[in-house]
Coordinates of C-alpha atoms in Angstrom, one line a residue:
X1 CA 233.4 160.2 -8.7
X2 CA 233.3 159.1 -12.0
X3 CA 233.8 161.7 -14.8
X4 CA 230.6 161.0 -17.6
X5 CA 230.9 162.7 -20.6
X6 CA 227.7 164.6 -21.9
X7 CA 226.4 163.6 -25.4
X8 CA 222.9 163.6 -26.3
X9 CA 223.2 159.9 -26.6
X10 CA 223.9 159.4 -23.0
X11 CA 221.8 162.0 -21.7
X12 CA 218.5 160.4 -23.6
X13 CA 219.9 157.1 -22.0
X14 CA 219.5 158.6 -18.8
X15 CA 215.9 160.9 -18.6
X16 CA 214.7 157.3 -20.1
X17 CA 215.7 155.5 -17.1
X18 CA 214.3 158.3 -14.9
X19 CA 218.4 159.0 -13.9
X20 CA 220.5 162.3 -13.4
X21 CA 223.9 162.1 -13.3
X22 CA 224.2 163.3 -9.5
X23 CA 221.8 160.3 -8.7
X24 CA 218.7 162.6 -8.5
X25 CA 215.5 161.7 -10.3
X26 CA 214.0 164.2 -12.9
X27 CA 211.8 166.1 -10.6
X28 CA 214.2 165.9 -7.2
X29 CA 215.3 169.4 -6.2
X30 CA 218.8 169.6 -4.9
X31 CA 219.7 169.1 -1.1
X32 CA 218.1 172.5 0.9
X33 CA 219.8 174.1 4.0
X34 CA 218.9 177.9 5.1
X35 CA 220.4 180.2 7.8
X36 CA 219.0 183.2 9.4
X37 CA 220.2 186.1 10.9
X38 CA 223.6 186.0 9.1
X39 CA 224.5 189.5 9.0
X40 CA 224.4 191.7 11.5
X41 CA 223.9 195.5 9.9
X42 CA 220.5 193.8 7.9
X43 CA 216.8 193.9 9.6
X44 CA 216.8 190.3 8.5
X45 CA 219.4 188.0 6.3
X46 CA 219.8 184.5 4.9
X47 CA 222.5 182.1 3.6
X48 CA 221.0 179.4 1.5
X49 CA 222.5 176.5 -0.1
X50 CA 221.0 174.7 -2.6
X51 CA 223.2 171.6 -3.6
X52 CA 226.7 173.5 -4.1
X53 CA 224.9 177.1 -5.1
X54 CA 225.9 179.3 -1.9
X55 CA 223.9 182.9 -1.7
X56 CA 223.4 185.7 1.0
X57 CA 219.9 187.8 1.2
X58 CA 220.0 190.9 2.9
X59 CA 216.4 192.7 4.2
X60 CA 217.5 196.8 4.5
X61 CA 214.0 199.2 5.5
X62 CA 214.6 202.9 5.0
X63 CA 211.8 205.3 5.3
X64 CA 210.5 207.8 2.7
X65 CA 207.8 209.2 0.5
X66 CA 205.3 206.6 -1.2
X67 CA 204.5 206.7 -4.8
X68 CA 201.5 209.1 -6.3
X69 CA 200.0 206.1 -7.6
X70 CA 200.1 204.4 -4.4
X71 CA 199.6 206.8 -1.2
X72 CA 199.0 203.8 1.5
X73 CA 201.8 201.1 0.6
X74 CA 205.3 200.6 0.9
X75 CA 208.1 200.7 -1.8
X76 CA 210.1 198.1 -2.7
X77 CA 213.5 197.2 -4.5
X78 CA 215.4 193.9 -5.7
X79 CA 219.2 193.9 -6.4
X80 CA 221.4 191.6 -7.3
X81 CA 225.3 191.5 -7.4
X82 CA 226.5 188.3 -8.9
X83 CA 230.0 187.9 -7.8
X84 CA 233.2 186.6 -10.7
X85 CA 234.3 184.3 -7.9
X86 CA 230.6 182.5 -8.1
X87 CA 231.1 181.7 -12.0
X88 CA 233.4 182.2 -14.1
X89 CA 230.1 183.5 -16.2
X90 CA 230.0 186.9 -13.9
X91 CA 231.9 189.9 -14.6
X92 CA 233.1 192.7 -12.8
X93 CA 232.0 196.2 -13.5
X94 CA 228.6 197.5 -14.1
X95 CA 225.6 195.1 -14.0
X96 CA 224.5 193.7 -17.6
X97 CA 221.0 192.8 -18.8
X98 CA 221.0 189.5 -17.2
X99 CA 222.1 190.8 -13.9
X100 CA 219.7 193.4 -14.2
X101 CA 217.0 190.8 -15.7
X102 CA 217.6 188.7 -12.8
X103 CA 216.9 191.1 -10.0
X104 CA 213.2 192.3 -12.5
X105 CA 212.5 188.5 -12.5
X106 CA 212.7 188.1 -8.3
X107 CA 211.4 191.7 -8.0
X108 CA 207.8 190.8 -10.5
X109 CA 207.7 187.3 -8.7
X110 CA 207.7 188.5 -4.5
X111 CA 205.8 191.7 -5.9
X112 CA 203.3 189.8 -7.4
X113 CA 202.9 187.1 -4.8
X114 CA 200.8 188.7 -2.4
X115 CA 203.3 187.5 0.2
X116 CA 204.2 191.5 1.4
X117 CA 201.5 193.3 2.8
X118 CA 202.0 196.6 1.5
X119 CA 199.3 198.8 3.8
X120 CA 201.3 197.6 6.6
X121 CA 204.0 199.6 5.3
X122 CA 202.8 203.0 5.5
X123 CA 203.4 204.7 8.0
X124 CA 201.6 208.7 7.1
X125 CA 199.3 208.0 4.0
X126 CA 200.1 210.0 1.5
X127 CA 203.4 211.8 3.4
X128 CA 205.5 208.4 4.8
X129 CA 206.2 205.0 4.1
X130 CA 208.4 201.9 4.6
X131 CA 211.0 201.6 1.4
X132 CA 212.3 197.3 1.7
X133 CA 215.3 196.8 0.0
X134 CA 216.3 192.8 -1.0
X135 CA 219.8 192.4 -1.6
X136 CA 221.3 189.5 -3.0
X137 CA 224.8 188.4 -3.5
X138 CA 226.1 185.5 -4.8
X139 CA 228.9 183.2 -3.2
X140 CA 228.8 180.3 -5.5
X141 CA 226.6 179.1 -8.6
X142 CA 225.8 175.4 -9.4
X143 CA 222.7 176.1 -10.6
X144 CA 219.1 176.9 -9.2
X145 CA 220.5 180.6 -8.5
X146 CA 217.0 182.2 -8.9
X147 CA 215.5 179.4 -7.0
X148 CA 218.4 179.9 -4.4
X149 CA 218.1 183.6 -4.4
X150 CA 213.9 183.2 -4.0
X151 CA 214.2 181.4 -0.8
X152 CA 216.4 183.7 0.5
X153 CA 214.4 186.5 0.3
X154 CA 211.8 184.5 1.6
X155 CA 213.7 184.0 4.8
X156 CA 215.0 187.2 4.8
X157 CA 211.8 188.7 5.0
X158 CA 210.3 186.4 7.2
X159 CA 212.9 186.9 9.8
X160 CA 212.8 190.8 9.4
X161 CA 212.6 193.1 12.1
X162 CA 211.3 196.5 11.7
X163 CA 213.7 199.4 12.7
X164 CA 212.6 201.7 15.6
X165 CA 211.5 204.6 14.3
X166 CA 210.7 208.6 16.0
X167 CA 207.7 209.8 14.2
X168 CA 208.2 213.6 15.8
X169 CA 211.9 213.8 15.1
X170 CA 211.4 210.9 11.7
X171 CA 214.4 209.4 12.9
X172 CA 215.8 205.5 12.4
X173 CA 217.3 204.1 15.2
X174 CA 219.3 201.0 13.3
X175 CA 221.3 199.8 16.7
X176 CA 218.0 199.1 18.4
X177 CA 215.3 197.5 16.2
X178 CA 211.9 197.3 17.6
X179 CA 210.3 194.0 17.7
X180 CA 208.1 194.8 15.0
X181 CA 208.2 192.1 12.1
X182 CA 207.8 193.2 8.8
X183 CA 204.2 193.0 7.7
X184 CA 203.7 190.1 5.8
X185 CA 200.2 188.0 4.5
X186 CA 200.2 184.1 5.4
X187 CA 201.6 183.2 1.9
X188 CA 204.4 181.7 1.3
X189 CA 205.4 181.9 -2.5
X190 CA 208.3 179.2 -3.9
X191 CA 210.1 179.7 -6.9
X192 CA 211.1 176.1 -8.8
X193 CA 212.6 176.3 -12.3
X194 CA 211.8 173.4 -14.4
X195 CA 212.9 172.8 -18.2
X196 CA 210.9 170.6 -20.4
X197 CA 213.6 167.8 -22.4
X198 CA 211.3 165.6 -24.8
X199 CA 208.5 164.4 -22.9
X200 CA 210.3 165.1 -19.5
X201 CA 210.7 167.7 -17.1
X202 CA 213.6 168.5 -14.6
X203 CA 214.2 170.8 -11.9
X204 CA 216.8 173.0 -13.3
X205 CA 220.7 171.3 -13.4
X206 CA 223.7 173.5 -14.0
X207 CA 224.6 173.6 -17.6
X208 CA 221.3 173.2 -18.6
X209 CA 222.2 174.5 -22.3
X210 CA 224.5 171.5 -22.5
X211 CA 220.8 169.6 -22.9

């Protein structure tokens, strides 16, 4: 493949011809694959590739008091761990802002989406509920990682199975989940990131500062 040097010069050449330089137009997303059940210690997983960005969603359910504010629904929890060996950007060590910014962007976004159905969480009003954790780890980035990491959990989730659970003895019995899916509302929420260049707009490309 030929090696095209970016200058504004040549990129304004190119978003005038409706081009990218990996062929796709402006508001093509990058080649999609997903794979379920990938792990298999999670209540539901993922591995999803967007073009060459490789990332693994893990679904863990744990059970435990709910919130004062919010006696009837579920808790929930987003983290991320974005590996060195997925960008040389990523460091080891503990998480920075944008590590921690990333996993408050995905948490707002599913939270917010009315995709989880939170009532169907609780198990003892007031007493017992359904914590979901959402892990995400990062294999490679190429860009689109947030939209990457949003379709995971997506699938993830979708593909969730509750663990069986002993309400006299409020035990978890993780090596024989029930068949119980996680409860979930029929919406489906996307993320797509978009950056406006001039008067056009792409799906998100790696590097994007270099615009």
């Amino acid at each position: 493949m030929k090696k095209i040097s970016l200058n504004s010069k040549k990129i304004a050449e190119y978003l005038n011809a409706g081009k990218r330089f990996d062929g796709r137009k402006p508001e093509e997303f990058r080649q999609l694959s997903i794979e379920t059940g990938v792990s298999a210690n999670a209540e539901g997983s993922a591995r999803v590739k967007l073009g060459n960005t490789d990332v693994i969603v893990g679904v863990k359910l744990a059970t435990g008091e709910p919130y004062a504010d919010s006696p009837n629904k579920g808790n929930f929890m987003v983290s991320a761990e974005l590996s060195p060996m997925s960008s040389s950007r990523f460091e080891s060590g503990p998480p920075k802002f944008p590590v921690i910014e990333f996993g408050r962007v995905l948490d707002r976004g599913l939270r917010e989406s009315g995709f989880i159905n939170w009532e169907g969480l609780c198990i003892e009003e007031g007493k017992k509920v359904w914590t979901l954790f959402v892990d995400i780890y990062t294999i490679n980035d190429d860009g689109n990682l947030m939209d990457a990491a949003g379709i995971g959990a997506i699938a993830a989730m979708k593909t969730a199975k509750l663990p069986t659970y002993d309400k006299e003895t409020e035990t978890l019995d993780y090596k024989n989940p029930s068949e119980t899916p996680l409860p979930l509302n029929d919406v489906t929420p996307i993320a797509i990131t978009a950056y406006k260049v001039g008067d056009k707009i792409l799906i998100k490309e790696k590097e994007i500062k270099d615009y």
